[in-house]
Amino acid sequence: MALIEKDTFKKLANKVKSTTKEVLHRGLDQHINLAVTGLSQSGKTAFITSLVNQLVNEGNGQALSFFKPVHDGRFIAAKRVSQSNFHISRFDYDGAIEQLSLSPPQWPQATRSISELRLAIRYYPKDSILKYTNEMATLYLDITDYPGEWLLDLPMLDQTFEQWSTYMADLLNKPPRAEHAKSFLQKLKDIDPLSPVDESLLAELAQEYTELLHTFRNDLGLSVIQPGRFILPGELAGAPILQFIPYPFLDVLSDESYNKADQQTFIGMLRARYLEYRERIVRKFYQQHFVNFDRQIILADCLTPLNNGAETFNDLEQAIGYILESFAYGKSNFFTRLFSPKIDKVLFAATKADHITAEQHPALLSLLDQLVYKAKKSLSFDALEMKSLAIASVKATEQGKSVYQGKSINVLKGRRLDTHQVITVFPGAVPKRLPDADYFKERSFNYIAFAPLNPVQEHESLANIRMDQVLQFLLGDKMK
């Protein structure tokens, strides 16, 4: 018994010691909790892999010219260290690098659960107060990785079942979702919402709704997919908490009959499971992982939605604005860092800049600014520092020259993701603004998805576009 008590005391002491260190690092402004915000297919896993890779290899093979600690010769080294949450999986950086080292290389596996990674970045301080206390300083960087699908559930925290159902009804009745959802909506319309609940029917409807969500995401390329856990359930697969659906016909019920409906009724069970999902799954996820962020990067693939039309692009714009409402923004100071962290810097990044030629990057950036215009406008009231960049976390193409009709043009060499064939292609021009609906009726975009072209060598930095500028914006001011 005494041995058990001694062991428990030792664990508690270590926890207190660890917490004390966390508070000290935050108080000295030597700790960053980075929110890597990206929807499915935006390149979040590749981004985290590249960010870690650039730091631990100090840009070996590709200079980090715009990252001032490296440029000034003050960067010493970075290494992975033990994370603070022992119950969460460690981000599989080694596995990602192994995939990129294959011949031919492959993209890292998409995120399917929560993982974390902590970096200790050592440098020589130059202008901060730390230069008077130590010859060297250490900045701790925490990154939490999570499926982009789960991110889209966060807005549900502020929605009742009625509000969520109304929002979903609006989406399901508009193109491009309407044609696919017609049969599902008709089935719901034929059900008496106050009838006794049939659990097997509810399971069938939830499965059909889940299949619709897969269609919206995979076939139509849409971004607003709720509930996100339906298409990536993890250990919750088959659980009743994932067997509910929106009910778009609430107007057939009086307020009194709706409020009196208990869990023995169809509508009452839907409401009960929605609330259980919101509180047990979404709120728990939010409280554990979304309350301590200091910096944020928002990754957006602006090219692929163009292949699917204006509605897909608009859906992505709506999803980004919808998600940002779930984060806390504002100026940071000593007390907020300790007790109520807020995001004081936001970087908007258009990914896959290597899928177009360099002279098209300004147009891609302009397209990104259109995509996030509403979000940036709302955030500006909090006096945040914001920046937009066109980036490629892991460069998958090589740019060259070719002659077409007697003129020299820029082309790309890359390996197609679908066929793995190496091709040389002119990827086409990127519109500075989203074309109108009539444009998409007459013609279409066809941006090709590429696989990694060349394997990365051991201890070599991944080829990229503007990752040094990303590092400077997110970390540079903390390493003065």
CSV table of C-alpha atoms in Angstrom, one decimal:
chain,number,residue,atom,x,y,z
A,1,MET,CA,0.0,0.0,0.0
A,2,ALA,CA,2.8,2.4,1.0
A,3,LEU,CA,4.5,1.6,-2.3
A,4,ILE,CA,1.4,2.4,-4.3
A,5,GLU,CA,1.0,5.7,-2.4
A,6,LYS,CA,4.6,6.6,-3.0
A,7,ASP,CA,4.3,5.8,-6.7
A,8,THR,CA,1.1,7.9,-6.9
A,9,PHE,CA,2.8,10.8,-5.1
A,10,LYS,CA,5.8,10.6,-7.5
A,11,LYS,CA,3.4,10.8,-10.5
A,12,LEU,CA,1.6,13.8,-9.0
A,13,ALA,CA,4.9,15.5,-8.3
A,14,ASN,CA,6.0,15.0,-11.9
A,15,LYS,CA,2.7,16.4,-13.1
A,16,VAL,CA,3.0,19.5,-10.9
A,17,LYS,CA,6.6,19.9,-12.1
A,18,SER,CA,5.6,19.6,-15.7
A,19,THR,CA,2.7,22.1,-15.2
A,20,THR,CA,5.0,24.6,-13.5
A,21,LYS,CA,7.3,24.5,-16.5
A,22,GLU,CA,4.4,25.0,-18.9
A,23,VAL,CA,3.4,28.2,-16.9
A,24,LEU,CA,7.0,29.4,-16.9
A,25,HIS,CA,7.4,29.0,-20.6
A,26,ARG,CA,4.1,30.7,-21.3
A,27,GLY,CA,4.9,33.6,-18.9
A,28,LEU,CA,8.2,34.2,-20.7
A,29,ASP,CA,6.5,34.0,-24.1
A,30,GLN,CA,8.6,30.9,-25.0
A,31,HIS,CA,5.7,28.6,-25.8
A,32,ILE,CA,3.5,28.5,-28.9
A,33,ASN,CA,0.4,26.4,-29.4
A,34,LEU,CA,-0.1,26.3,-33.2
A,35,ALA,CA,-3.5,25.7,-34.7
A,36,VAL,CA,-3.1,24.1,-38.1
A,37,THR,CA,-6.5,24.5,-39.5
A,38,GLY,CA,-7.2,22.7,-42.8
A,39,LEU,CA,-10.2,20.9,-44.2
A,40,SER,CA,-9.9,17.5,-45.7
A,41,GLN,CA,-7.5,17.4,-48.7
A,42,SER,CA,-6.0,20.8,-47.9
A,43,GLY,CA,-2.6,19.2,-47.2
A,44,LYS,CA,-2.5,19.5,-43.4
A,45,THR,CA,-0.5,16.3,-42.7
A,46,ALA,CA,2.1,17.3,-45.4
A,47,PHE,CA,2.3,20.8,-43.9
A,48,ILE,CA,3.0,19.6,-40.4
A,49,THR,CA,5.6,17.1,-41.7
A,50,SER,CA,7.3,19.8,-43.7
A,51,LEU,CA,7.3,22.4,-40.9
A,52,VAL,CA,9.0,19.9,-38.6
A,53,ASN,CA,11.3,18.7,-41.3
A,54,GLN,CA,12.5,22.3,-42.1
A,55,LEU,CA,13.3,23.0,-38.5
A,56,VAL,CA,15.0,19.7,-37.5
A,57,ASN,CA,17.2,19.9,-40.7
A,58,GLU,CA,17.7,23.6,-40.6
A,59,GLY,CA,16.9,23.9,-44.3
A,60,ASN,CA,19.6,21.5,-45.3
A,61,GLY,CA,19.4,21.3,-49.1
A,62,GLN,CA,17.2,24.4,-49.3
A,63,ALA,CA,18.1,27.6,-47.5
A,64,LEU,CA,15.5,29.1,-45.1
A,65,SER,CA,16.5,32.6,-46.3
A,66,PHE,CA,13.4,34.5,-45.1
A,67,PHE,CA,13.5,32.8,-41.6
A,68,LYS,CA,15.5,35.5,-39.7
A,69,PRO,CA,16.9,33.3,-36.9
A,70,VAL,CA,18.6,31.1,-39.6
A,71,HIS,CA,19.5,34.1,-41.8
A,72,ASP,CA,21.1,35.9,-38.9
A,73,GLY,CA,23.0,32.8,-37.8
A,74,ARG,CA,21.1,32.7,-34.4
A,75,PHE,CA,19.3,29.4,-35.0
A,76,ILE,CA,21.1,26.5,-33.1
A,77,ALA,CA,18.9,23.4,-33.5
A,78,ALA,CA,15.4,21.9,-33.2
A,79,LYS,CA,14.4,18.5,-31.9
A,80,ARG,CA,11.3,16.6,-31.1
A,81,VAL,CA,10.7,16.3,-27.3
A,82,SER,CA,8.1,14.6,-25.1
A,83,GLN,CA,4.6,16.1,-25.5
A,84,SER,CA,2.6,17.2,-22.5
A,85,ASN,CA,-0.5,14.9,-23.1
A,86,PHE,CA,0.7,11.3,-22.6
A,87,HIS,CA,-2.7,9.9,-23.5
A,88,ILE,CA,-2.7,11.3,-27.1
A,89,SER,CA,-0.8,9.6,-29.9
A,90,ARG,CA,2.4,11.2,-31.2
A,91,PHE,CA,2.2,12.7,-34.7
A,92,ASP,CA,3.8,10.1,-36.9
A,93,TYR,CA,6.5,12.2,-38.4
A,94,ASP,CA,8.8,9.3,-39.0
A,95,GLY,CA,6.1,7.4,-40.9
A,96,ALA,CA,5.4,10.5,-43.0
A,97,ILE,CA,9.0,10.9,-44.0
A,98,GLU,CA,9.3,7.2,-44.7
A,99,GLN,CA,6.4,7.5,-47.2
A,100,LEU,CA,8.1,10.5,-48.9
A,101,SER,CA,11.4,8.5,-49.0
A,102,LEU,CA,9.9,5.6,-51.0
A,103,SER,CA,10.8,5.1,-54.6
A,104,PRO,CA,8.4,6.3,-56.0
A,105,PRO,CA,7.5,8.5,-53.0
A,106,GLN,CA,3.9,8.6,-51.7
A,107,TRP,CA,2.0,11.2,-49.8
A,108,PRO,CA,1.7,10.6,-46.0
A,109,GLN,CA,-1.5,8.9,-44.8
A,110,ALA,CA,-4.3,11.3,-44.1
A,111,THR,CA,-5.1,12.1,-40.5
A,112,ARG,CA,-7.6,9.7,-38.9
A,113,SER,CA,-7.4,10.6,-35.2
A,114,ILE,CA,-5.9,13.1,-32.8
A,115,SER,CA,-2.1,13.3,-32.5
A,116,GLU,CA,0.4,15.8,-31.1
A,117,LEU,CA,4.0,16.8,-31.5
A,118,ARG,CA,6.2,19.1,-29.5
A,119,LEU,CA,9.4,20.7,-30.8
A,120,ALA,CA,12.1,22.4,-28.7
A,121,ILE,CA,13.8,25.1,-30.8
A,122,ARG,CA,17.1,26.5,-29.5
A,123,TYR,CA,18.5,29.8,-30.6
A,124,TYR,CA,20.6,32.8,-29.6
A,125,PRO,CA,18.3,35.7,-28.5
A,126,LYS,CA,19.2,39.1,-29.9
A,127,ASP,CA,16.7,41.8,-28.9
A,128,SER,CA,14.5,40.2,-26.3
A,129,ILE,CA,14.9,40.3,-22.5
A,130,LEU,CA,16.1,36.7,-22.6
A,131,LYS,CA,19.5,37.8,-23.9
A,132,TYR,CA,20.2,39.1,-20.3
A,133,THR,CA,19.2,35.9,-18.6
A,134,ASN,CA,20.8,33.2,-20.8
A,135,GLU,CA,23.2,32.9,-23.6
A,136,MET,CA,20.8,30.5,-25.3
A,137,ALA,CA,17.0,30.4,-25.3
A,138,THR,CA,14.5,27.6,-26.2
A,139,LEU,CA,11.1,28.1,-27.8
A,140,TYR,CA,8.6,25.3,-27.4
A,141,LEU,CA,6.2,24.6,-30.3
A,142,ASP,CA,3.1,22.4,-29.8
A,143,ILE,CA,1.2,21.2,-32.8
A,144,THR,CA,-2.1,19.2,-32.5
A,145,ASP,CA,-3.2,17.2,-35.6
A,146,TYR,CA,-6.8,16.2,-36.1
A,147,PRO,CA,-9.0,15.1,-39.0
A,148,GLY,CA,-10.3,18.1,-40.9
A,149,GLU,CA,-13.7,16.4,-40.9
A,150,TRP,CA,-14.0,16.8,-37.1
A,151,LEU,CA,-13.2,20.5,-37.4
A,152,LEU,CA,-16.5,21.2,-39.2
A,153,ASP,CA,-18.5,20.0,-36.1
A,154,LEU,CA,-17.3,22.9,-33.9
A,155,PRO,CA,-20.1,25.3,-35.1
A,156,MET,CA,-22.7,22.8,-33.8
A,157,LEU,CA,-21.7,23.9,-30.3
A,158,ASP,CA,-23.8,27.0,-30.7
A,159,GLN,CA,-26.7,25.4,-32.5
A,160,THR,CA,-29.8,23.7,-31.1
A,161,PHE,CA,-31.2,20.7,-33.0
A,162,GLU,CA,-33.8,22.9,-34.6
A,163,GLN,CA,-31.2,25.4,-35.8
A,164,TRP,CA,-28.9,22.7,-37.1
A,165,SER,CA,-31.8,21.0,-38.9
A,166,THR,CA,-32.8,24.3,-40.5
A,167,TYR,CA,-29.3,25.0,-41.7
A,168,MET,CA,-28.9,21.5,-43.1
A,169,ALA,CA,-32.3,21.7,-44.8
A,170,ASP,CA,-31.2,24.9,-46.6
A,171,LEU,CA,-28.1,23.1,-47.9
A,172,LEU,CA,-29.9,19.9,-48.9
A,173,ASN,CA,-32.5,21.8,-50.9
A,174,LYS,CA,-30.0,23.8,-53.0
A,175,PRO,CA,-27.7,22.6,-55.8
A,176,PRO,CA,-25.4,20.8,-56.1
A,177,ARG,CA,-26.7,18.7,-53.1
A,178,ALA,CA,-30.4,18.8,-53.9
A,179,GLU,CA,-30.4,16.3,-56.8
A,180,HIS,CA,-28.6,13.7,-54.6
A,181,ALA,CA,-30.7,14.3,-51.5
A,182,LYS,CA,-34.1,14.2,-53.1
A,183,SER,CA,-34.8,10.5,-52.3
A,184,PHE,CA,-33.6,10.8,-48.7
A,185,LEU,CA,-35.7,13.9,-48.1
A,186,GLN,CA,-38.8,12.2,-49.4
A,187,LYS,CA,-38.3,9.3,-47.0
A,188,LEU,CA,-38.1,11.7,-44.1
A,189,LYS,CA,-41.2,13.6,-45.2
A,190,ASP,CA,-43.2,10.3,-45.2
A,191,ILE,CA,-42.3,9.7,-41.5
A,192,ASP,CA,-44.6,10.9,-38.7
A,193,PRO,CA,-42.1,12.7,-36.4
A,194,LEU,CA,-44.3,11.9,-33.3
A,195,SER,CA,-44.6,8.2,-34.1
A,196,PRO,CA,-42.8,5.7,-31.9
A,197,VAL,CA,-39.1,5.5,-32.7
A,198,ASP,CA,-37.9,2.5,-34.8
A,199,GLU,CA,-34.2,2.1,-34.0
A,200,SER,CA,-33.5,-0.1,-37.0
A,201,LEU,CA,-35.1,2.5,-39.3
A,202,LEU,CA,-33.1,5.3,-37.6
A,203,ALA,CA,-29.9,3.3,-38.2
A,204,GLU,CA,-30.8,2.8,-41.9
A,205,LEU,CA,-31.5,6.6,-42.3
A,206,ALA,CA,-28.3,7.5,-40.6
A,207,GLN,CA,-26.4,5.2,-42.9
A,208,GLU,CA,-28.1,6.7,-46.0
A,209,TYR,CA,-27.3,10.2,-44.7
A,210,THR,CA,-23.7,9.2,-44.1
A,211,GLU,CA,-23.5,7.9,-47.7
A,212,LEU,CA,-24.8,11.2,-48.9
A,213,LEU,CA,-22.1,13.0,-47.0
A,214,HIS,CA,-19.5,10.8,-48.7
A,215,THR,CA,-21.0,11.7,-52.0
A,216,PHE,CA,-20.9,15.4,-51.2
A,217,ARG,CA,-17.3,15.3,-50.2
A,218,ASN,CA,-15.8,12.8,-52.6
A,219,ASP,CA,-17.9,13.2,-55.8
A,220,LEU,CA,-18.9,16.9,-55.5
A,221,GLY,CA,-15.8,18.2,-53.7
A,222,LEU,CA,-17.9,20.1,-51.1
A,223,SER,CA,-16.6,21.3,-47.8
A,224,VAL,CA,-19.5,21.8,-45.4
A,225,ILE,CA,-20.0,18.2,-44.2
A,226,GLN,CA,-21.8,17.7,-40.9
A,227,PRO,CA,-21.6,15.8,-38.7
A,228,GLY,CA,-17.9,15.2,-39.5
A,229,ARG,CA,-17.6,12.1,-37.4
A,230,PHE,CA,-20.1,10.3,-39.6
A,231,ILE,CA,-17.6,10.0,-42.4
A,232,LEU,CA,-14.6,9.4,-40.1
A,233,PRO,CA,-16.1,7.8,-37.0
A,234,GLY,CA,-13.0,6.1,-35.5
A,235,GLU,CA,-13.9,4.0,-32.5
A,236,LEU,CA,-17.5,5.3,-32.6
A,237,ALA,CA,-18.4,3.3,-35.7
A,238,GLY,CA,-21.8,1.7,-35.1
A,239,ALA,CA,-22.5,3.5,-31.9
A,240,PRO,CA,-26.1,4.9,-31.4
A,241,ILE,CA,-24.6,8.4,-30.8
A,242,LEU,CA,-23.8,8.5,-34.5
A,243,GLN,CA,-27.3,7.4,-35.6
A,244,PHE,CA,-29.2,10.6,-36.0
A,245,ILE,CA,-30.0,12.9,-38.9
A,246,PRO,CA,-31.3,16.5,-39.4
A,247,TYR,CA,-35.0,16.8,-39.7
A,248,PRO,CA,-35.9,19.4,-42.3
A,249,PHE,CA,-39.6,19.5,-41.7
A,250,LEU,CA,-39.9,20.9,-38.3
A,251,ASP,CA,-42.5,23.4,-39.5
A,252,VAL,CA,-45.1,20.6,-39.5
A,253,LEU,CA,-44.9,20.5,-35.7
A,254,SER,CA,-46.3,23.0,-33.3
A,255,ASP,CA,-43.9,24.3,-30.6
A,256,GLU,CA,-45.9,22.6,-27.9
A,257,SER,CA,-45.9,19.1,-29.6
A,258,TYR,CA,-42.2,19.4,-30.4
A,259,ASN,CA,-41.2,20.4,-26.9
A,260,LYS,CA,-43.3,17.6,-25.4
A,261,ALA,CA,-41.9,14.9,-27.6
A,262,ASP,CA,-39.8,12.5,-25.5
A,263,GLN,CA,-37.2,9.9,-26.6
A,264,GLN,CA,-39.8,7.4,-27.4
A,265,THR,CA,-40.8,9.4,-30.4
A,266,PHE,CA,-38.9,9.7,-33.7
A,267,ILE,CA,-38.2,13.4,-33.4
A,268,GLY,CA,-37.5,13.2,-29.7
A,269,MET,CA,-34.8,10.5,-30.2
A,270,LEU,CA,-33.2,12.6,-33.0
A,271,ARG,CA,-33.0,15.6,-30.7
A,272,ALA,CA,-31.6,13.6,-27.8
A,273,ARG,CA,-28.9,12.0,-29.9
A,274,TYR,CA,-27.9,15.3,-31.5
A,275,LEU,CA,-27.5,16.9,-28.0
A,276,GLU,CA,-25.6,13.9,-26.8
A,277,TYR,CA,-23.3,14.1,-29.8
A,278,ARG,CA,-22.8,17.8,-29.4
A,279,GLU,CA,-21.9,17.6,-25.7
A,280,ARG,CA,-20.0,14.3,-25.4
A,281,ILE,CA,-18.2,14.3,-28.7
A,282,VAL,CA,-17.9,17.9,-30.0
A,283,ARG,CA,-17.7,19.9,-26.8
A,284,LYS,CA,-15.2,17.4,-25.3
A,285,PHE,CA,-13.0,17.7,-28.4
A,286,TYR,CA,-13.2,21.5,-28.3
A,287,GLN,CA,-12.4,21.8,-24.6
A,288,GLN,CA,-9.4,19.5,-24.8
A,289,HIS,CA,-7.8,20.8,-28.0
A,290,PHE,CA,-9.2,24.3,-29.0
A,291,VAL,CA,-8.8,26.6,-26.0
A,292,ASN,CA,-5.1,27.2,-25.8
A,293,PHE,CA,-4.0,28.3,-29.3
A,294,ASP,CA,-1.7,31.3,-29.8
A,295,ARG,CA,-1.1,31.2,-33.6
A,296,GLN,CA,-3.1,29.8,-36.5
A,297,ILE,CA,-2.5,28.9,-40.1
A,298,ILE,CA,-5.5,28.2,-42.3
A,299,LEU,CA,-4.7,26.0,-45.2
A,300,ALA,CA,-7.0,26.2,-48.3
A,301,ASP,CA,-6.8,24.3,-51.6
A,302,CYS,CA,-8.2,26.9,-54.0
A,303,LEU,CA,-7.4,25.0,-57.2
A,304,THR,CA,-9.3,21.7,-56.8
A,305,PRO,CA,-12.7,23.4,-56.1
A,306,LEU,CA,-12.3,25.2,-59.4
A,307,ASN,CA,-12.4,21.9,-61.2
A,308,ASN,CA,-15.9,21.3,-59.7
A,309,GLY,CA,-17.5,24.7,-60.3
A,310,ALA,CA,-18.4,27.9,-58.6
A,311,GLU,CA,-20.8,26.2,-56.1
A,312,THR,CA,-17.9,24.1,-54.7
A,313,PHE,CA,-15.7,27.2,-54.3
A,314,ASN,CA,-18.5,29.1,-52.5
A,315,ASP,CA,-19.1,26.1,-50.2
A,316,LEU,CA,-15.4,26.2,-49.2
A,317,GLU,CA,-15.7,29.9,-48.5
A,318,GLN,CA,-18.7,29.2,-46.3
A,319,ALA,CA,-16.9,26.4,-44.4
A,320,ILE,CA,-13.9,28.5,-43.6
A,321,GLY,CA,-16.0,31.4,-42.3
A,322,TYR,CA,-18.1,28.9,-40.3
A,323,ILE,CA,-15.1,27.3,-38.7
A,324,LEU,CA,-13.3,30.5,-37.7
A,325,GLU,CA,-16.2,31.4,-35.4
A,326,SER,CA,-15.0,28.6,-33.1
A,327,PHE,CA,-11.6,30.1,-32.3
A,328,ALA,CA,-10.7,32.8,-29.8
A,329,TYR,CA,-8.9,35.8,-31.4
A,330,GLY,CA,-7.4,38.9,-29.9
A,331,LYS,CA,-4.2,40.7,-28.8
A,332,SER,CA,-2.0,38.6,-26.5
A,333,ASN,CA,-0.4,39.8,-23.3
A,334,PHE,CA,1.2,38.3,-20.2
A,335,PHE,CA,-2.2,37.5,-18.5
A,336,THR,CA,-3.9,36.1,-21.6
A,337,ARG,CA,-1.0,33.8,-22.3
A,338,LEU,CA,-1.2,32.4,-18.8
A,339,PHE,CA,-5.0,32.2,-18.2
A,340,SER,CA,-6.9,32.7,-21.5
A,341,PRO,CA,-4.8,32.3,-24.6
A,342,LYS,CA,-6.0,34.0,-27.8
A,343,ILE,CA,-4.8,33.8,-31.3
A,344,ASP,CA,-2.9,37.0,-32.2
A,345,LYS,CA,-1.5,36.0,-35.6
A,346,VAL,CA,-3.3,34.3,-38.5
A,347,LEU,CA,-1.7,33.1,-41.7
A,348,PHE,CA,-3.9,32.2,-44.7
A,349,ALA,CA,-2.1,29.8,-47.0
A,350,ALA,CA,-3.2,28.7,-50.5
A,351,THR,CA,-1.7,25.2,-50.8
A,352,LYS,CA,-0.5,23.3,-53.9
A,353,ALA,CA,1.3,26.4,-55.3
A,354,ASP,CA,3.6,23.9,-57.0
A,355,HIS,CA,0.6,22.6,-59.1
A,356,ILE,CA,0.8,25.9,-61.2
A,357,THR,CA,3.7,27.8,-62.6
A,358,ALA,CA,5.4,30.6,-60.6
A,359,GLU,CA,4.0,33.5,-62.6
A,360,GLN,CA,0.5,32.3,-61.6
A,361,HIS,CA,1.1,32.6,-57.9
A,362,PRO,CA,-0.1,36.2,-57.6
A,363,ALA,CA,-3.4,35.1,-59.2
A,364,LEU,CA,-3.6,32.2,-56.8
A,365,LEU,CA,-3.1,34.6,-53.9
A,366,SER,CA,-5.8,36.9,-55.2
A,367,LEU,CA,-8.2,34.0,-55.4
A,368,LEU,CA,-7.3,33.1,-51.8
A,369,ASP,CA,-8.0,36.6,-50.7
A,370,GLN,CA,-11.4,36.4,-52.3
A,371,LEU,CA,-12.0,33.1,-50.5
A,372,VAL,CA,-11.2,34.5,-47.1
A,373,TYR,CA,-12.3,38.1,-47.5
A,374,LYS,CA,-15.3,37.8,-45.2
A,375,ALA,CA,-13.4,35.9,-42.6
A,376,LYS,CA,-10.5,38.5,-42.6
A,377,LYS,CA,-12.9,41.4,-42.4
A,378,SER,CA,-14.6,40.0,-39.3
A,379,LEU,CA,-11.2,39.1,-37.7
A,380,SER,CA,-9.8,42.6,-38.3
A,381,PHE,CA,-11.9,44.0,-35.5
A,382,ASP,CA,-9.7,42.1,-33.1
A,383,ALA,CA,-6.6,44.0,-34.4
A,384,LEU,CA,-4.9,40.7,-35.4
A,385,GLU,CA,-1.8,40.5,-37.6
A,386,MET,CA,-2.8,38.6,-40.7
A,387,LYS,CA,-0.9,37.5,-43.8
A,388,SER,CA,-1.7,35.5,-47.0
A,389,LEU,CA,0.8,33.3,-48.8
A,390,ALA,CA,0.8,30.8,-51.7
A,391,ILE,CA,2.8,27.8,-50.5
A,392,ALA,CA,3.7,24.2,-51.3
A,393,SER,CA,4.6,22.3,-48.1
A,394,VAL,CA,6.2,19.5,-50.1
A,395,LYS,CA,7.1,20.5,-53.7
A,396,ALA,CA,5.9,17.8,-56.1
A,397,THR,CA,6.8,19.4,-59.5
A,398,GLU,CA,9.7,20.9,-61.3
A,399,GLN,CA,9.2,24.0,-63.5
A,400,GLY,CA,10.8,24.3,-66.9
A,401,LYS,CA,10.4,25.8,-70.4
A,402,SER,CA,8.7,24.6,-73.6
A,403,VAL,CA,7.9,26.0,-77.0
A,404,TYR,CA,4.3,26.3,-78.1
A,405,GLN,CA,3.4,27.8,-81.4
A,406,GLY,CA,6.8,29.4,-81.6
A,407,LYS,CA,6.6,30.9,-78.1
A,408,SER,CA,8.4,30.0,-75.0
A,409,ILE,CA,6.0,29.0,-72.1
A,410,ASN,CA,6.5,27.8,-68.5
A,411,VAL,CA,5.5,24.2,-68.0
A,412,LEU,CA,5.6,21.7,-65.1
A,413,LYS,CA,7.0,18.2,-64.8
A,414,GLY,CA,5.3,16.0,-62.3
A,415,ARG,CA,3.9,12.6,-61.6
A,416,ARG,CA,0.1,12.3,-61.9
A,417,LEU,CA,-1.5,11.2,-58.6
A,418,ASP,CA,-4.1,9.0,-60.4
A,419,THR,CA,-1.9,7.2,-63.0
A,420,HIS,CA,1.6,7.8,-61.5
A,421,GLN,CA,2.7,8.7,-65.0
A,422,VAL,CA,5.4,11.4,-65.3
A,423,ILE,CA,4.1,14.2,-67.5
A,424,THR,CA,5.1,17.6,-68.7
A,425,VAL,CA,2.2,20.0,-68.8
A,426,PHE,CA,1.1,23.6,-69.1
A,427,PRO,CA,-1.3,23.8,-66.1
A,428,GLY,CA,-3.2,26.8,-67.4
A,429,ALA,CA,-3.9,30.2,-66.0
A,430,VAL,CA,-5.5,30.8,-62.5
A,431,PRO,CA,-8.3,33.3,-62.4
A,432,LYS,CA,-7.7,36.3,-60.1
A,433,ARG,CA,-11.4,36.2,-59.1
A,434,LEU,CA,-13.9,33.4,-59.2
A,435,PRO,CA,-15.6,33.4,-62.6
A,436,ASP,CA,-19.4,33.7,-62.7
A,437,ALA,CA,-21.7,30.7,-63.2
A,438,ASP,CA,-22.0,31.2,-67.0
A,439,TYR,CA,-18.3,30.8,-67.4
A,440,PHE,CA,-18.4,27.3,-65.8
A,441,LYS,CA,-21.3,26.3,-68.1
A,442,GLU,CA,-19.2,27.0,-71.2
A,443,ARG,CA,-15.8,25.7,-70.1
A,444,SER,CA,-14.1,24.1,-67.1
A,445,PHE,CA,-10.8,24.0,-65.2
A,446,ASN,CA,-8.7,20.9,-65.0
A,447,TYR,CA,-5.9,21.3,-62.5
A,448,ILE,CA,-4.0,18.0,-62.1
A,449,ALA,CA,-3.3,16.5,-58.8
A,450,PHE,CA,0.4,15.4,-58.5
A,451,ALA,CA,2.1,12.8,-56.4
A,452,PRO,CA,5.6,13.6,-54.9
A,453,LEU,CA,8.1,13.5,-57.7
A,454,ASN,CA,11.5,12.7,-56.1
A,455,PRO,CA,12.2,10.7,-52.8
A,456,VAL,CA,13.5,12.8,-50.0
A,457,GLN,CA,17.0,11.8,-48.8
A,458,GLU,CA,17.9,11.2,-45.2
A,459,HIS,CA,18.6,14.4,-43.2
A,460,GLU,CA,17.6,16.5,-46.2
A,461,SER,CA,14.9,19.2,-46.1
A,462,LEU,CA,11.8,18.7,-48.2
A,463,ALA,CA,11.7,20.8,-51.3
A,464,ASN,CA,9.0,23.4,-50.7
A,465,ILE,CA,7.7,26.9,-51.7
A,466,ARG,CA,7.8,29.7,-49.1
A,467,MET,CA,7.9,27.5,-45.9
A,468,ASP,CA,10.7,29.9,-44.7
A,469,GLN,CA,8.2,32.8,-44.9
A,470,VAL,CA,5.7,30.6,-43.0
A,471,LEU,CA,8.2,30.0,-40.2
A,472,GLN,CA,9.1,33.7,-40.1
A,473,PHE,CA,5.5,34.8,-39.7
A,474,LEU,CA,4.5,32.2,-37.2
A,475,LEU,CA,7.7,32.0,-35.1
A,476,GLY,CA,10.0,34.8,-36.0
A,477,ASP,CA,8.8,37.4,-33.5
A,478,LYS,CA,9.2,34.9,-30.6
A,479,MET,CA,12.8,34.2,-31.5
A,480,LYS,CA,14.2,37.8,-31.4
